[in-house]
Amino acid sequence: MSNDGRIISLKHKVLYHVAKKTFEGTLEEERDNLPEEIIPGMIPHYRCCVYKEREVVRQRIRLAEGKAPGAVDNGNVIQVIEPACADCPISSYIVTDNCQNCLGKACLGACRFGAIHPGEKRSRIDANKCRECGMCAKACPYNAIAHLVRPCKNSCPVGALTYNEDGLSVIDEEKCIRCGQCIHACPFGAISTKTAIVPVIKALKSNTPVYLMIAPAVEGQYGKDITMASWRKAAKEVGFEDYIEVGLGGDLTTAAEAPEWYEAFKNGEKRTTSCCPAFVNMILRHYPENKDCISTALSPMCELSRMIKAEHPGCITVFAGPCTAKKSEVVDQKIPGNADYVLTFAELHAIMKAAGVELEPVEENYQQASIYGKRYADVGVAQSCVEYMKEQGYEDVDQMKIKSVSGGKACKTTLMMMGKGRLKEDFIEGMACEGGCSHGPHAHDDTNKAMKVRDKMIEGADQRTITENLKRYDLTKFNMHREGPLPDPKAAE
């Protein structure tokens, strides 16, 4: 993660304080005092003054409550904290020492906004007037004007980040796929998400049973001693009715998706996976010509939520993982039976800390998924589907052509080729995050060391097949497929 440790620390501090006050039932009366409690004294730690720091904290508190940071809420789970964004340099074009202060001044003539002025030794750009059209850089015969792309804009795979007349970042709703890559790319901590901390804690304090579902990416991110049994123990201590690993949801998705893929293969049709909501959003918003190819199988989160709700009517399900887009799946896709709330790992940690609960090493005794379901977090959906088809005795499986891609650029290229009829593969597994969910924007630890620990933990799991694992559950109580088409995001806007 590229975000400065101090920024992450502040984010976690805000989440913890909101969670603690919610548990205590004092958030409403003490909310206005929290900024000063979190940023005490008169010496600034992060920005120009404590007053600006406290305003940023105030807006973070609103996000922690599930609200927009400012007065206007556009519905996006990802929001820009404007006072934090204002610290970022407005202009992305600068005149370097390569400037020869030539007589021609082609840069001045090329600028339509009067943003460039001659200087004593080199030209200079007025950041308040620059509109970042780039004409000055093209006109300079010495290549002396450099383009410095903001990290948030550079990280966005679909060009959804723009700037307004004040130089503040703006998220283009028609383009944003809610992948969350911009959040940790911003060195000023100016982009964040709404959270469900408050309603989750209120649910935990109610008489309604609340079930925690954690993404399969969790294995390995907290060390080899933090097992699924560790998470189950912690979840129950916090107040959850029980904990279920979403790798089981991966097995459920496989059982729904594999037959659909096989039927499409026999009919000469193409299909894409539906597990990654950012990938689905990319199709719906940027490549709608491919929307009918999206599998009707539910995501692992939704499959597992439906199963739990079928077994325990009236319960509440909460998903936790390294993903921002999962929040969008719940808020935007509105699939019946899906998780009621989505948390990131950091948000779940804040709830645990506020409840006085810590993760502890527990010997593994709680495997609920096959190793294929666990590998969903590592771009393993296609592999799981192929394995299930073989277990079921499907013919000609080896003749299927499958393309697994991860990262925004690879997904875009693949979908573009698919839309133009130039893709030779039959099935596309798409993950918006490079390397899959284990490397999501809210991963706790996605280093190579953590991934090696993850591999060893999965290798140590029993080798039950997908079919064997699913025989433990009654799959007749709920529908494993989406009913009807996904919402048209542009129509909703």
Coordinates of C-alpha atoms in Angstrom, one line a residue:
M1 CA 0.0 0.0 0.0
S2 CA 1.4 3.4 -1.0
N3 CA -0.5 5.4 1.7
D4 CA 1.6 7.0 4.4
G5 CA 1.5 5.2 7.7
R6 CA 0.4 8.3 9.5
I7 CA -2.7 8.6 7.2
I8 CA -3.6 5.0 7.8
S9 CA -3.2 5.5 11.5
L10 CA -5.5 8.5 11.5
K11 CA -8.1 6.6 9.5
H12 CA -8.0 3.7 12.0
K13 CA -8.2 6.1 15.0
V14 CA -11.4 7.7 13.6
L15 CA -13.0 4.3 12.9
Y16 CA -12.1 3.1 16.4
H17 CA -13.6 6.2 18.2
V18 CA -16.8 6.0 16.2
A19 CA -17.1 2.3 16.9
K20 CA -16.4 2.8 20.6
K21 CA -19.0 5.6 21.0
T22 CA -21.5 3.5 19.1
F23 CA -21.0 0.5 21.5
E24 CA -21.3 2.9 24.4
G25 CA -24.4 4.5 22.9
T26 CA -23.0 8.0 23.2
L27 CA -22.1 8.8 19.5
E28 CA -25.0 11.2 19.0
E29 CA -24.1 13.4 22.0
E30 CA -20.3 13.2 21.7
R31 CA -19.9 13.3 17.9
D32 CA -19.1 17.0 17.9
N33 CA -16.3 16.6 20.4
L34 CA -14.6 13.8 18.6
P35 CA -12.4 16.0 16.3
E36 CA -10.8 17.7 19.2
E37 CA -10.5 14.4 21.1
I38 CA -8.7 12.8 18.2
I39 CA -6.6 16.0 17.4
P40 CA -5.9 17.5 20.8
G41 CA -3.8 20.6 21.5
M42 CA -2.8 23.4 19.1
I43 CA 0.2 21.9 17.3
P44 CA -0.7 20.4 13.9
H45 CA 0.5 16.9 13.1
Y46 CA -0.5 16.4 9.4
R47 CA -1.5 19.6 7.8
C48 CA -1.1 23.4 8.0
C49 CA -3.2 23.9 11.2
V50 CA -5.2 21.8 13.8
Y51 CA -8.4 23.4 12.5
K52 CA -7.9 21.9 9.1
E53 CA -6.9 18.6 10.6
R54 CA -10.1 18.6 12.7
E55 CA -12.3 19.4 9.7
V56 CA -10.8 16.5 7.9
V57 CA -11.5 14.3 10.9
R58 CA -15.1 15.7 11.1
Q59 CA -15.7 14.6 7.5
R60 CA -14.1 11.2 8.2
I61 CA -16.5 10.7 11.1
R62 CA -19.4 11.3 8.7
L63 CA -18.0 8.7 6.4
A64 CA -17.6 6.3 9.3
E65 CA -21.3 6.8 10.0
G66 CA -22.1 5.9 6.4
K67 CA -22.7 9.5 5.3
A68 CA -21.2 11.6 2.6
P69 CA -18.4 13.9 3.9
G70 CA -20.1 17.1 2.7
A71 CA -23.6 18.4 2.2
V72 CA -24.1 16.6 -1.2
D73 CA -24.4 12.8 -1.4
N74 CA -24.1 11.4 -4.9
G75 CA -24.7 7.8 -3.7
N76 CA -21.2 6.6 -4.5
V77 CA -19.6 4.5 -1.7
I78 CA -16.3 6.2 -2.6
Q79 CA -16.0 9.9 -1.6
V80 CA -13.5 12.8 -1.8
I81 CA -12.7 14.6 1.4
E82 CA -12.2 18.1 -0.1
P83 CA -10.2 19.8 2.6
A84 CA -7.7 16.9 2.5
C85 CA -7.6 17.0 -1.3
A86 CA -6.9 20.8 -1.2
D87 CA -3.4 20.0 0.1
C88 CA -2.5 18.3 -3.2
P89 CA -0.7 20.5 -5.9
I90 CA -3.3 21.8 -8.2
S91 CA -1.3 21.9 -11.4
S92 CA 0.2 18.7 -12.8
Y93 CA 2.4 20.5 -15.4
I94 CA 5.7 22.1 -14.2
V95 CA 8.5 23.9 -16.0
T96 CA 11.7 22.1 -15.4
D97 CA 15.4 23.3 -15.5
N98 CA 15.5 22.2 -19.1
C99 CA 13.7 25.5 -20.0
Q100 CA 16.1 27.6 -22.1
N101 CA 14.0 30.8 -21.7
C102 CA 13.9 31.0 -25.5
L103 CA 12.7 34.0 -27.4
G104 CA 10.0 32.2 -29.2
K105 CA 8.0 31.3 -26.1
A106 CA 6.0 28.6 -27.9
C107 CA 4.6 27.5 -24.6
L108 CA 3.0 31.0 -24.0
G109 CA 1.4 31.0 -27.5
A110 CA 0.0 27.5 -27.0
C111 CA -1.7 28.2 -23.7
R112 CA -5.3 29.2 -24.2
F113 CA -5.9 30.1 -20.5
G114 CA -3.1 32.6 -19.9
A115 CA -1.5 30.2 -17.4
I116 CA 2.1 30.6 -18.5
H117 CA 4.2 33.7 -17.9
P118 CA 7.8 34.5 -18.8
G119 CA 10.3 34.4 -15.9
E120 CA 13.8 35.8 -15.4
K121 CA 15.4 32.4 -16.0
R122 CA 12.5 30.2 -17.2
S123 CA 8.8 30.3 -17.9
R124 CA 6.4 29.6 -15.0
I125 CA 2.9 28.1 -14.8
D126 CA 0.2 29.7 -12.7
A127 CA -1.4 26.7 -11.1
N128 CA -4.7 28.6 -10.5
K129 CA -5.2 29.2 -14.2
C130 CA -3.8 25.9 -15.6
R131 CA -6.5 23.6 -17.0
E132 CA -4.0 20.7 -17.7
C133 CA -4.7 20.6 -21.4
G134 CA -1.0 19.8 -22.1
M135 CA -0.7 22.1 -25.1
C136 CA 2.3 23.9 -23.5
A137 CA 4.2 20.6 -23.1
K138 CA 3.6 19.7 -26.7
A139 CA 4.7 23.1 -28.0
C140 CA 8.0 23.3 -26.0
P141 CA 10.9 22.5 -28.4
Y142 CA 13.1 21.5 -25.5
N143 CA 10.6 19.1 -23.7
A144 CA 11.1 21.3 -20.7
I145 CA 7.5 21.0 -19.4
A146 CA 6.8 17.8 -17.5
H147 CA 3.5 16.2 -16.8
L148 CA 3.1 15.1 -13.2
V149 CA 0.0 12.9 -13.0
R150 CA -1.7 12.8 -9.6
P151 CA -1.4 9.4 -8.0
C152 CA -5.2 9.1 -7.6
K153 CA -5.8 9.8 -11.3
N154 CA -2.9 7.6 -12.4
S155 CA -4.3 4.7 -10.4
C156 CA -7.8 4.8 -11.9
P157 CA -8.1 2.1 -14.6
V158 CA -11.1 3.7 -16.3
G159 CA -10.3 7.4 -16.2
A160 CA -12.9 8.3 -13.6
L161 CA -10.8 10.9 -11.8
T162 CA -11.0 14.5 -13.0
Y163 CA -10.4 17.9 -11.4
N164 CA -12.8 20.8 -10.9
E165 CA -12.0 24.5 -11.3
D166 CA -10.6 24.6 -7.8
G167 CA -8.2 21.7 -8.5
L168 CA -10.1 19.3 -6.3
S169 CA -10.4 15.7 -7.4
V170 CA -13.9 14.7 -8.7
I171 CA -15.1 11.2 -9.3
D172 CA -17.0 10.8 -12.5
E173 CA -20.0 8.8 -11.6
E174 CA -20.6 7.5 -15.1
K175 CA -17.1 6.0 -15.3
C176 CA -16.3 4.9 -11.7
I177 CA -16.3 1.2 -11.2
R178 CA -15.8 1.4 -7.3
C179 CA -12.6 -0.6 -7.4
G180 CA -11.0 1.6 -4.7
Q181 CA -7.6 1.8 -6.3
C182 CA -7.6 5.6 -5.8
I183 CA -8.1 5.4 -2.1
H184 CA -4.7 4.1 -1.2
A185 CA -2.9 5.8 -4.0
C186 CA -3.8 9.2 -2.6
P187 CA -0.8 10.5 -0.5
F188 CA -3.0 13.0 1.3
G189 CA -5.7 10.5 2.4
A190 CA -8.3 12.5 0.6
I191 CA -10.3 9.6 -0.8
S192 CA -12.2 7.2 1.4
T193 CA -15.4 5.2 1.6
K194 CA -18.6 5.2 3.6
T195 CA -18.7 2.6 6.2
A196 CA -21.3 0.4 7.9
I197 CA -19.7 0.4 11.3
V198 CA -22.6 2.1 13.1
P199 CA -25.5 -0.1 11.7
V200 CA -23.4 -3.3 12.3
I201 CA -22.7 -2.4 15.9
K202 CA -26.4 -1.5 16.4
A203 CA -27.3 -4.9 15.0
L204 CA -24.8 -6.6 17.3
K205 CA -26.5 -4.9 20.3
S206 CA -30.0 -6.0 19.2
N207 CA -31.6 -9.3 19.7
T208 CA -31.3 -10.2 16.0
P209 CA -28.6 -12.9 15.2
V210 CA -25.8 -11.5 13.1
Y211 CA -23.5 -13.7 11.1
L212 CA -20.0 -12.7 10.0
M213 CA -18.6 -13.8 6.7
I214 CA -14.9 -13.2 5.9
A215 CA -13.4 -13.3 2.5
P216 CA -11.0 -16.2 1.6
A217 CA -8.3 -13.6 1.1
V218 CA -7.9 -13.4 4.9
E219 CA -5.8 -16.5 5.2
G220 CA -2.1 -15.6 5.5
Q221 CA -2.6 -11.9 6.0
Y222 CA -2.3 -12.1 9.7
G223 CA 0.4 -14.7 10.0
K224 CA 0.4 -18.5 10.1
D225 CA -1.1 -18.7 13.6
I226 CA -4.3 -16.8 12.9
T227 CA -6.5 -19.5 11.5
M228 CA -10.2 -19.6 10.6
A229 CA -10.8 -20.9 14.1
S230 CA -9.1 -17.8 15.4
W231 CA -11.5 -15.6 13.5
R232 CA -14.5 -17.7 14.7
K233 CA -13.4 -17.3 18.3
A234 CA -13.0 -13.5 17.9
A235 CA -16.3 -13.1 16.0
K236 CA -18.3 -14.8 18.8
E237 CA -16.5 -12.7 21.5
V238 CA -17.5 -9.6 19.6
G239 CA -21.2 -10.7 19.6
F240 CA -21.7 -12.4 16.2
E241 CA -23.8 -15.4 16.2
D242 CA -21.3 -17.4 14.2
Y243 CA -18.6 -17.0 11.6
I244 CA -18.5 -18.6 8.2
E245 CA -15.6 -18.5 5.7
V246 CA -16.6 -17.1 2.3
G247 CA -14.5 -19.8 0.6
L248 CA -17.6 -21.9 1.1
G249 CA -19.4 -19.3 -0.9
G250 CA -16.8 -19.8 -3.6
D251 CA -17.7 -23.5 -3.8
L252 CA -21.4 -22.5 -4.1
T253 CA -20.6 -20.1 -6.9
T254 CA -18.6 -22.8 -8.7
A255 CA -21.6 -25.2 -8.5
A256 CA -23.8 -22.6 -10.0
E257 CA -21.4 -21.2 -12.6
A258 CA -19.7 -24.3 -14.0
P259 CA -22.9 -25.8 -15.5
E260 CA -23.8 -22.4 -17.0
W261 CA -20.3 -22.2 -18.5
Y262 CA -20.6 -25.7 -19.9
E263 CA -24.0 -25.1 -21.5
A264 CA -22.7 -21.8 -23.1
F265 CA -19.7 -23.8 -24.4
K266 CA -21.9 -26.3 -26.1
N267 CA -23.9 -23.4 -27.6
G268 CA -20.8 -21.6 -28.8
E269 CA -21.5 -18.6 -26.4
K270 CA -19.0 -16.7 -24.3
R271 CA -19.3 -16.0 -20.6
T272 CA -17.6 -13.9 -18.0
T273 CA -17.4 -14.3 -14.2
S274 CA -19.6 -12.4 -11.8
C275 CA -17.6 -12.6 -8.6
C276 CA -15.7 -9.3 -8.8
P277 CA -18.2 -6.4 -8.6
A278 CA -15.6 -3.9 -9.9
F279 CA -15.2 -6.1 -13.0
V280 CA -19.0 -6.4 -13.4
N281 CA -19.2 -2.6 -13.0
M282 CA -16.6 -2.2 -15.7
I283 CA -18.7 -4.3 -18.1
L284 CA -21.9 -2.4 -17.3
R285 CA -20.4 1.1 -17.5
H286 CA -17.8 0.7 -20.1
Y287 CA -18.5 -2.4 -22.2
P288 CA -22.3 -2.8 -22.1
E289 CA -22.2 -4.8 -25.3
N290 CA -20.8 -7.7 -23.1
K291 CA -23.4 -7.4 -20.3
D292 CA -25.4 -10.4 -21.5
C293 CA -22.3 -12.5 -21.1
I294 CA -22.1 -12.0 -17.3
S295 CA -22.8 -15.2 -15.5
T296 CA -26.0 -15.4 -13.6
A297 CA -24.3 -17.2 -10.8
L298 CA -24.1 -15.1 -7.6
S299 CA -20.9 -13.9 -6.1
P300 CA -19.5 -16.1 -3.2
M301 CA -20.6 -13.4 -0.7
C302 CA -24.2 -13.4 -2.0
E303 CA -24.3 -17.2 -2.3
L304 CA -23.2 -17.7 1.3
S305 CA -25.5 -14.9 2.5
R306 CA -28.5 -16.6 0.8
M307 CA -27.6 -19.9 2.3
I308 CA -27.3 -18.5 5.8
K309 CA -30.6 -16.6 5.5
A310 CA -32.3 -19.7 4.2
E311 CA -31.2 -21.6 7.3
H312 CA -31.8 -18.7 9.8
P313 CA -34.7 -16.6 8.6
G314 CA -34.6 -13.0 9.8
C315 CA -30.9 -13.0 10.6
I316 CA -28.4 -10.3 9.4
T317 CA -25.3 -11.1 7.4
V318 CA -22.1 -9.1 7.4
F319 CA -19.2 -9.5 5.0
A320 CA -15.6 -8.4 5.7
G321 CA -12.7 -8.4 3.3
P322 CA -10.1 -6.4 1.4
C323 CA -12.5 -5.0 -1.2
T324 CA -14.2 -1.6 -1.7
A325 CA -16.3 -2.9 -4.6
K326 CA -18.2 -5.3 -2.4
K327 CA -19.8 -2.3 -0.9
S328 CA -21.0 -1.3 -4.3
E329 CA -22.3 -4.9 -4.9
V330 CA -24.7 -4.4 -2.0
V331 CA -25.5 -0.7 -2.5
D332 CA -25.7 -0.6 -6.3
Q333 CA -26.6 -4.1 -7.6
K334 CA -29.4 -4.7 -5.0
I335 CA -29.5 -8.4 -5.4
P336 CA -32.1 -10.0 -3.0
G337 CA -30.6 -12.1 -0.2
N338 CA -27.1 -10.5 -0.4
A339 CA -25.1 -9.4 2.6
D340 CA -26.8 -6.7 4.6
Y341 CA -23.5 -4.9 5.3
V342 CA -19.9 -4.9 4.0
L343 CA -16.9 -4.0 6.1
T344 CA -13.2 -3.7 5.2
F345 CA -10.7 -5.5 7.4
A346 CA -9.8 -2.1 9.0
E347 CA -13.4 -1.4 9.8
L348 CA -13.9 -4.9 11.3
H349 CA -10.7 -4.3 13.4
A350 CA -12.2 -1.1 14.7
I351 CA -15.3 -2.9 15.9
M352 CA -13.2 -5.7 17.5
K353 CA -10.9 -3.1 19.2
A354 CA -13.9 -1.1 20.5
A355 CA -15.3 -4.4 21.9
G356 CA -12.0 -5.3 23.6
V357 CA -11.4 -8.3 21.4
E358 CA -8.1 -9.4 19.8
L359 CA -7.2 -12.1 17.4
E360 CA -5.4 -15.0 19.1
P361 CA -3.7 -18.1 17.7
V362 CA -6.0 -21.1 17.6
E363 CA -5.3 -24.5 16.2
E364 CA -7.2 -24.9 12.9
N365 CA -10.3 -27.0 13.3
Y366 CA -12.8 -25.0 11.2
Q367 CA -12.4 -25.6 7.5
Q368 CA -15.6 -25.0 5.6
A369 CA -14.3 -24.6 2.0
S370 CA -12.4 -26.7 -0.4
I371 CA -9.0 -25.5 -1.4
Y372 CA -10.6 -24.3 -4.7
G373 CA -13.1 -22.1 -2.8
K374 CA -10.2 -20.7 -0.8
R375 CA -8.3 -19.9 -4.0
Y376 CA -11.1 -17.7 -5.3
A377 CA -9.1 -14.8 -3.8
D378 CA -6.1 -15.6 -6.0
V379 CA -7.7 -15.5 -9.5
G380 CA -8.9 -19.1 -9.0
V381 CA -12.5 -19.0 -10.2
A382 CA -11.9 -20.5 -13.6
Q383 CA -9.7 -23.3 -12.1
S384 CA -12.4 -24.1 -9.6
C385 CA -15.1 -24.3 -12.4
V386 CA -12.9 -26.6 -14.5
E387 CA -12.2 -28.8 -11.5
Y388 CA -16.0 -29.1 -10.7
M389 CA -16.8 -30.0 -14.3
K390 CA -14.3 -32.8 -14.1
E391 CA -15.7 -34.0 -10.8
Q392 CA -19.2 -34.1 -12.4
G393 CA -17.9 -36.0 -15.4
Y394 CA -18.5 -33.4 -18.0
E395 CA -17.1 -34.2 -21.4
D396 CA -14.8 -32.1 -23.5
V397 CA -13.7 -29.9 -20.6
D398 CA -10.1 -29.8 -21.8
Q399 CA -11.3 -28.3 -25.0
M400 CA -12.6 -25.1 -23.3
K401 CA -10.5 -22.0 -23.7
I402 CA -10.3 -19.9 -20.6
K403 CA -8.7 -16.5 -20.0
S404 CA -8.0 -15.4 -16.5
V405 CA -7.1 -11.7 -16.1
S406 CA -6.5 -9.4 -13.2
G407 CA -5.8 -5.7 -13.0
G408 CA -7.7 -2.9 -14.6
K409 CA -5.6 -2.7 -17.8
A410 CA -5.8 -6.4 -18.5
C411 CA -9.5 -6.5 -17.9
K412 CA -10.1 -3.5 -20.2
T413 CA -8.1 -5.1 -23.0
T414 CA -9.8 -8.4 -22.7
L415 CA -13.3 -6.9 -22.6
M416 CA -12.6 -4.6 -25.6
M417 CA -11.4 -7.6 -27.7
M418 CA -14.5 -9.6 -26.5
G419 CA -16.8 -6.8 -27.6
K420 CA -15.2 -6.6 -31.0
G421 CA -15.5 -10.4 -31.5
R422 CA -11.7 -10.8 -31.5
L423 CA -11.3 -12.9 -28.3
K424 CA -10.6 -16.5 -29.0
E425 CA -11.3 -17.7 -25.4
D426 CA -14.7 -19.0 -24.4
F427 CA -14.7 -17.8 -20.8
I428 CA -13.2 -14.8 -19.1
E429 CA -12.4 -14.6 -15.4
G430 CA -11.9 -11.0 -14.5
M431 CA -10.5 -9.4 -11.3
A432 CA -10.1 -5.7 -11.0
C433 CA -7.2 -6.0 -8.5
E434 CA -3.8 -7.1 -9.8
G435 CA -3.3 -10.6 -8.5
G436 CA -6.9 -11.0 -7.3
C437 CA -8.7 -10.2 -4.0
S438 CA -5.7 -11.0 -1.9
H439 CA -4.2 -7.8 -3.2
G440 CA -7.3 -5.7 -2.8
P441 CA -7.1 -2.0 -1.8
H442 CA -8.0 -2.8 1.9
A443 CA -5.7 -5.9 2.3
H444 CA -4.1 -6.1 5.7
D445 CA -0.9 -7.5 4.3
D446 CA -0.4 -8.3 0.6
T447 CA 3.4 -8.7 0.6
N448 CA 5.2 -11.7 -0.9
K449 CA 5.9 -13.0 2.6
A450 CA 2.2 -12.9 3.4
M451 CA 1.3 -14.7 0.2
K452 CA 3.8 -17.5 1.0
V453 CA 2.2 -17.9 4.4
R454 CA -1.1 -18.1 2.7
D455 CA 0.0 -20.8 0.3
K456 CA 1.3 -22.9 3.1
M457 CA -1.9 -22.5 5.1
I458 CA -4.0 -23.6 2.1
E459 CA -1.7 -26.5 1.3
G460 CA -2.2 -27.6 4.9
A461 CA -6.0 -27.8 4.5
D462 CA -7.7 -31.1 3.8
Q463 CA -8.1 -32.0 0.1
R464 CA -11.9 -32.4 0.1
T465 CA -13.3 -32.0 -3.4
I466 CA -15.9 -29.3 -4.2
T467 CA -18.6 -31.9 -4.6
E468 CA -17.7 -33.6 -1.3
N469 CA -17.8 -30.3 0.5
L470 CA -21.2 -29.2 -0.9
K471 CA -22.8 -32.5 0.1
R472 CA -22.6 -31.2 3.7
Y473 CA -25.2 -28.5 2.9
D474 CA -28.8 -28.3 1.7
L475 CA -28.6 -26.4 -1.6
T476 CA -32.3 -26.7 -2.3
K477 CA -33.4 -24.0 0.1
F478 CA -32.2 -21.1 -1.9
N479 CA -31.7 -19.9 -5.5
M480 CA -28.0 -19.9 -6.5
H481 CA -28.6 -17.7 -9.5
R482 CA -29.5 -14.0 -10.0
E483 CA -33.1 -13.3 -10.9
G484 CA -33.4 -10.9 -13.8
P485 CA -30.8 -8.5 -15.2
L486 CA -28.4 -6.4 -13.2
P487 CA -29.4 -2.8 -12.8
D488 CA -28.4 -0.4 -15.6
P489 CA -26.1 2.1 -13.7
K490 CA -26.6 4.8 -16.2
A491 CA -30.4 4.5 -16.0
A492 CA -30.1 4.7 -12.2
E493 CA -28.1 8.0 -12.5

